[in-house]
Short mmCIF file of C-alpha atoms in Angstrom, two decimals:
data_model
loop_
_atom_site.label_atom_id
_atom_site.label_comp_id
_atom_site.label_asym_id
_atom_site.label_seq_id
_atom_site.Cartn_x
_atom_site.Cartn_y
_atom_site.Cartn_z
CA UNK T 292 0.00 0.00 0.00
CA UNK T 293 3.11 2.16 0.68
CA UNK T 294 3.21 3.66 -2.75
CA UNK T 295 -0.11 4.24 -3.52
CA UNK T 296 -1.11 5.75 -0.15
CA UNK T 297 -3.65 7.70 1.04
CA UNK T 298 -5.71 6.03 -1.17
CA UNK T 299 -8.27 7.76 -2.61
CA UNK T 300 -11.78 7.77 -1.60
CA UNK T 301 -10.83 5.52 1.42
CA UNK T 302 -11.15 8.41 4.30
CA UNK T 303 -12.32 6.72 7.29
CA UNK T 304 -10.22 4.82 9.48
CA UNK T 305 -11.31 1.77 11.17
CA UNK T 306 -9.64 0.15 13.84
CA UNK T 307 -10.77 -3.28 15.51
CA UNK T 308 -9.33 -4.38 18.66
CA UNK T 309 -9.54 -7.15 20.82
CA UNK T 310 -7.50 -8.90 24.04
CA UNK T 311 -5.61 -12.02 22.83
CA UNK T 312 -7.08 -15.26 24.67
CA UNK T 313 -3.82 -16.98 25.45
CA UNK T 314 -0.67 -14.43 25.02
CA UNK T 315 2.97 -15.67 25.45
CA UNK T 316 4.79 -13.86 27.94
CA UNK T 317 6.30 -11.01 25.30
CA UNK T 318 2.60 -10.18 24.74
CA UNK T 319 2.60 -12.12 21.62
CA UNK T 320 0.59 -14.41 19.88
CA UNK T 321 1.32 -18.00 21.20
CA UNK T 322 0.75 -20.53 18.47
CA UNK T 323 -2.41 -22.23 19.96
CA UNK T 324 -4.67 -19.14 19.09
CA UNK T 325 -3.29 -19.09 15.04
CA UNK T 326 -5.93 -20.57 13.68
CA UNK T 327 -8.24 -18.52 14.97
CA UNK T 328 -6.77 -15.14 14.38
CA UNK T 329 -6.38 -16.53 10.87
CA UNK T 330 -9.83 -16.89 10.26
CA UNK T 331 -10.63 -13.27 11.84
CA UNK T 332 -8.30 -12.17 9.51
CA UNK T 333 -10.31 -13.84 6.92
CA UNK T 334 -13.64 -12.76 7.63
CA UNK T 335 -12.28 -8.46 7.78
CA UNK T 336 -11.00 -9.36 4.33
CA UNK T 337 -13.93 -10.35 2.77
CA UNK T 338 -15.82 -7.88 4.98
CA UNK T 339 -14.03 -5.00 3.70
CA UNK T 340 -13.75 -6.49 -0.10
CA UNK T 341 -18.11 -6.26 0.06
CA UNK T 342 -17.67 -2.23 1.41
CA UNK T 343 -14.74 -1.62 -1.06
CA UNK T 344 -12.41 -0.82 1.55
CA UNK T 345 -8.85 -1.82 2.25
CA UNK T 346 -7.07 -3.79 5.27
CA UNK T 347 -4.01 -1.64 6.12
CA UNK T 348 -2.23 -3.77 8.46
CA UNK T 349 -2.00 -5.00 12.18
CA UNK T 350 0.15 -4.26 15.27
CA UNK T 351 0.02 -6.77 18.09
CA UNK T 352 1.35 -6.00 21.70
CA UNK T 353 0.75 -6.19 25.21
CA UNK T 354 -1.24 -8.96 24.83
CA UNK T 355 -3.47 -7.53 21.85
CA UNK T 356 -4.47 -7.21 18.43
CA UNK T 357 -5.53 -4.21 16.66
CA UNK T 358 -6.70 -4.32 12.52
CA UNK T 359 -6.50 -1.21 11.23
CA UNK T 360 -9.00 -0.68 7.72
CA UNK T 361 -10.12 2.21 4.97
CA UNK T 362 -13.59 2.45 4.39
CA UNK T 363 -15.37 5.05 1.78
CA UNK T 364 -17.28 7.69 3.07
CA UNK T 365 -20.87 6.61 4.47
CA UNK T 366 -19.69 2.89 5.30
CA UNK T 367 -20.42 1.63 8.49
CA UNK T 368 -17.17 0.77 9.99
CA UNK T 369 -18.71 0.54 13.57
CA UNK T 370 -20.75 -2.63 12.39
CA UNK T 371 -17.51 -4.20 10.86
CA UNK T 372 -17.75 -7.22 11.35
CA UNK T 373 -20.44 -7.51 14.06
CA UNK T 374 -21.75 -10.60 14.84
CA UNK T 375 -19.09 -12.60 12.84
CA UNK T 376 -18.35 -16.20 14.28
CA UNK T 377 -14.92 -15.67 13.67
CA UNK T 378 -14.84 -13.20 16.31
CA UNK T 379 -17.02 -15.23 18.76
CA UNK T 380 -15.35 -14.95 22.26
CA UNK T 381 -13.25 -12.11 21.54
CA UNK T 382 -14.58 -8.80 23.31
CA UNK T 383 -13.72 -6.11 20.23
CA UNK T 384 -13.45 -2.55 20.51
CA UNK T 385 -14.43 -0.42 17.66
CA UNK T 386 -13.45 3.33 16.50
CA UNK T 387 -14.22 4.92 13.63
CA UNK T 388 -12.19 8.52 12.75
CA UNK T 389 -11.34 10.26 9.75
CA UNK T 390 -7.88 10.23 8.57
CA UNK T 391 -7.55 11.01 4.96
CA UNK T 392 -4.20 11.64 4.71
CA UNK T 393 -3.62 7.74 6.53
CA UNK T 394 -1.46 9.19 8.76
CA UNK T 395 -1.78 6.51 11.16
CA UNK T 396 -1.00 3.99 8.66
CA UNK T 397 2.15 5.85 7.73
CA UNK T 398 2.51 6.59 11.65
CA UNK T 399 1.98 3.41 12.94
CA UNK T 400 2.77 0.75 10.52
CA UNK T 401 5.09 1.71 8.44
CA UNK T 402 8.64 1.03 9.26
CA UNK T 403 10.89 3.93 10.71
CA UNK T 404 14.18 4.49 8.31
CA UNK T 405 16.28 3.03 11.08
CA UNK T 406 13.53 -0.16 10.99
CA UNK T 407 14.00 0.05 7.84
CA UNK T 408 17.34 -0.25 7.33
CA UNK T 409 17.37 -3.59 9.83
CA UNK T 410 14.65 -5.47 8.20
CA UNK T 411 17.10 -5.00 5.25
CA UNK T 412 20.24 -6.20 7.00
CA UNK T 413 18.67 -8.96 8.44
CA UNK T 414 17.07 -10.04 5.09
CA UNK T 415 20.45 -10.31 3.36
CA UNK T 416 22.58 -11.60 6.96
CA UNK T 417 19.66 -14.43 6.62
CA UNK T 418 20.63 -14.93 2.63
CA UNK T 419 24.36 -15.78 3.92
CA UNK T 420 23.37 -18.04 6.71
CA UNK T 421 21.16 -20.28 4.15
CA UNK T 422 24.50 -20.34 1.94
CA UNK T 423 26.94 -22.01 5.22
CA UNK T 424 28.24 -18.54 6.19
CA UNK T 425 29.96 -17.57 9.11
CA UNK T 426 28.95 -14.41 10.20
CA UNK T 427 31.80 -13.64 13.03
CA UNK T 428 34.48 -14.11 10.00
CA UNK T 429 35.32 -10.75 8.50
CA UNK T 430 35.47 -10.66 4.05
CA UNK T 431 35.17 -7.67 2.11
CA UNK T 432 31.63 -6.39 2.45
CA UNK T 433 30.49 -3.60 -0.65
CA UNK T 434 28.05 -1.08 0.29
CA UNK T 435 26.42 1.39 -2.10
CA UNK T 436 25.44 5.07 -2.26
CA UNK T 437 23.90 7.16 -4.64
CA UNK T 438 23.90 11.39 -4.72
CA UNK T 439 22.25 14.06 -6.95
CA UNK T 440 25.81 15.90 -7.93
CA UNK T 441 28.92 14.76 -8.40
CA UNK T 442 30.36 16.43 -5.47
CA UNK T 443 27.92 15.29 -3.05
CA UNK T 444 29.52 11.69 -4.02
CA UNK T 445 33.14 12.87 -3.42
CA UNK T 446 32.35 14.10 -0.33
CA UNK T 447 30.80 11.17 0.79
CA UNK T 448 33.04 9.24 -0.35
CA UNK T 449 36.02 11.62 1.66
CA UNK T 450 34.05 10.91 4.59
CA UNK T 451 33.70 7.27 4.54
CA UNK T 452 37.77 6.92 3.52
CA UNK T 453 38.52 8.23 7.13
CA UNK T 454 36.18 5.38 8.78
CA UNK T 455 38.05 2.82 6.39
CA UNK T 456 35.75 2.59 3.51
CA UNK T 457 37.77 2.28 0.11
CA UNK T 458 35.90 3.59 -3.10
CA UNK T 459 35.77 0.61 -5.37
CA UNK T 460 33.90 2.10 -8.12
CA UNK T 461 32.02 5.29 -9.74
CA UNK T 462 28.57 5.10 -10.98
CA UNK T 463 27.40 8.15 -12.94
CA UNK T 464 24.05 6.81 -15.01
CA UNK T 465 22.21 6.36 -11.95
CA UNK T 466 18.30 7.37 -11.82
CA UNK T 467 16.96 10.58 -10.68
CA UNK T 468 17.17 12.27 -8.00
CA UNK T 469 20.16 10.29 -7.29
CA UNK T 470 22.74 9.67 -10.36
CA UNK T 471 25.66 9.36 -8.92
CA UNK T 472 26.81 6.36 -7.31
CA UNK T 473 29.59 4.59 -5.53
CA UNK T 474 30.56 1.72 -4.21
CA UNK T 475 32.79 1.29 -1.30
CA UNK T 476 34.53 -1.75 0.11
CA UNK T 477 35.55 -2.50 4.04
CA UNK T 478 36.78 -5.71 5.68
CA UNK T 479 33.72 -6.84 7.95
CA UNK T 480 32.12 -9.37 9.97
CA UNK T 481 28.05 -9.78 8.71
CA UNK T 482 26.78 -10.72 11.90
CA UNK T 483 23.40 -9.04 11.99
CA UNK T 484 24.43 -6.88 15.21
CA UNK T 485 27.62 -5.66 13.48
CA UNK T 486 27.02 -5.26 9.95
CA UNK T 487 23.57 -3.21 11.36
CA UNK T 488 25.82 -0.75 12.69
CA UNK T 489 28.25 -0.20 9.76
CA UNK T 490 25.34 0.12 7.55
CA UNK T 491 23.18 2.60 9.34
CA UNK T 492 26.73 4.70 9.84
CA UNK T 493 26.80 5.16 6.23
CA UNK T 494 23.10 5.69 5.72
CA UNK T 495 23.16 8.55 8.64
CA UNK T 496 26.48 9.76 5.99
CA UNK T 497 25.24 9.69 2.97
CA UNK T 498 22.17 11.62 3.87
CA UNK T 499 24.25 14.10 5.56
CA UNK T 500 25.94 14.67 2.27
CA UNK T 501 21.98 14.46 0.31
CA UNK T 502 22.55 11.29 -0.88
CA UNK T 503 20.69 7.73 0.04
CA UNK T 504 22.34 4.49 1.05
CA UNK T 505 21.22 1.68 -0.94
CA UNK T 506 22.57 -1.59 0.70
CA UNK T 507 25.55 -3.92 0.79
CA UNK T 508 26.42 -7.06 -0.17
CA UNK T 509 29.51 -9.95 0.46
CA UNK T 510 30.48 -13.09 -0.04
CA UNK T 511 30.04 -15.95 2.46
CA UNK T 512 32.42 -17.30 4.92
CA UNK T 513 32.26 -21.11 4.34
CA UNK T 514 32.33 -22.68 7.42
CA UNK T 515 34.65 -25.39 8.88
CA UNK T 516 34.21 -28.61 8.45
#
């Protein structure tokens, strides 16, 4: 929904929240109530496919879940799903506001840039682990940036030489706004912990310098046998 959001014509916010029945100690779903959340999950999307609204996403904590919905303008988003099996012996709470903008999806759900930029680094440390890596053994590790101007991209690039970054290679047929790329090479470990920490260094860099840092990559440690 990121993209395309607010959506038009979808101005009233919906949320629909109810106490877990049997939350693990984190506040969590435990995996005995799955099913059953899976069916209420179900039920809101067919509920909201009939009133031509959208499911936005969900945020579960301290031992509940909230669904937050769009509905058009005159839909009843206080009867959502009222009287619905799949919600028999939950006790639901329902608002209804207007939020056309969907601040509270982009508020709530949506991933800060620091969130971001872990779900990332976790996504590739997993890719290495499926491939036998060590992740405590340092290799060279690229990362890449991209800048409007060409001296944005040197001075980014100055930067990053005095934390031990060596430029590897220019990039100047980048897209808009950011043409100008470069890659830069450092010996590293990839656990997720450590290799969080050098990337989010050079993301908090290269939008000092207004660029964006667009990720790194490296080779896997085999382990021993």
């Amino acid at each position: 929904l990121e993209p395309g959001a607010p959506v038009a014509g979808l101005p009233l916010l919906v949320r629909l929240r109810y106490p877990l029945r049997a939350p693990g100690a984190d506040g969590l779903t435990a995996g005995g109530e799955g099913d059953a959340l899976a069916r209420i999950e179900d039920a809101l999307a067919a509920a909201l496919a009939a009133l031509g609204g959208r499911y936005a996403g969900r945020v579960t904590m301290g031992g509940a879940r909230e669904h937050l919905c769009y509905l058009p303008p005159g839909a009843d988003g206080g009867a959502l799903l009222v009287g619905d099996p799949a919600l028999e012996g939950y006790a639901v709470e329902r608002t209804v506001e207007e939020d056309a903008g969907w601040g509270a999806f982009r508020e709530e759900l949506l991933p800060t840039p620091r969130l971001r930029r872990w779900l990332d680094d976790r996504r590739s440390a997993e890719a290495l682990a499926r491939r036998g890596d060590r992740p405590a053994a340092a290799r060279p590790v690229d990362h890449q940036a991209s800048f409007p101007t060409a001296a944005a991209r040197e001075a980014f690039a100055g930067a990053a030489a005095a934390l031990g970054f060596a430029p590897v290679e220019r990039r100047d047929d980048g897209p808009p706004p950011n043409p100008f790329g470069v890659d830069l090479r450092r010996d590293d470990p990839v656990s997720l912990a450590h290799v969080h920490g050098v990337s989010w260094a050079l993301a908090e860099l290269a939008t000092r310098h207004g660029g964006a840092y667009d990720g790194w990559e490296a080779p896997p440690a085999p382990r021993s046998p």
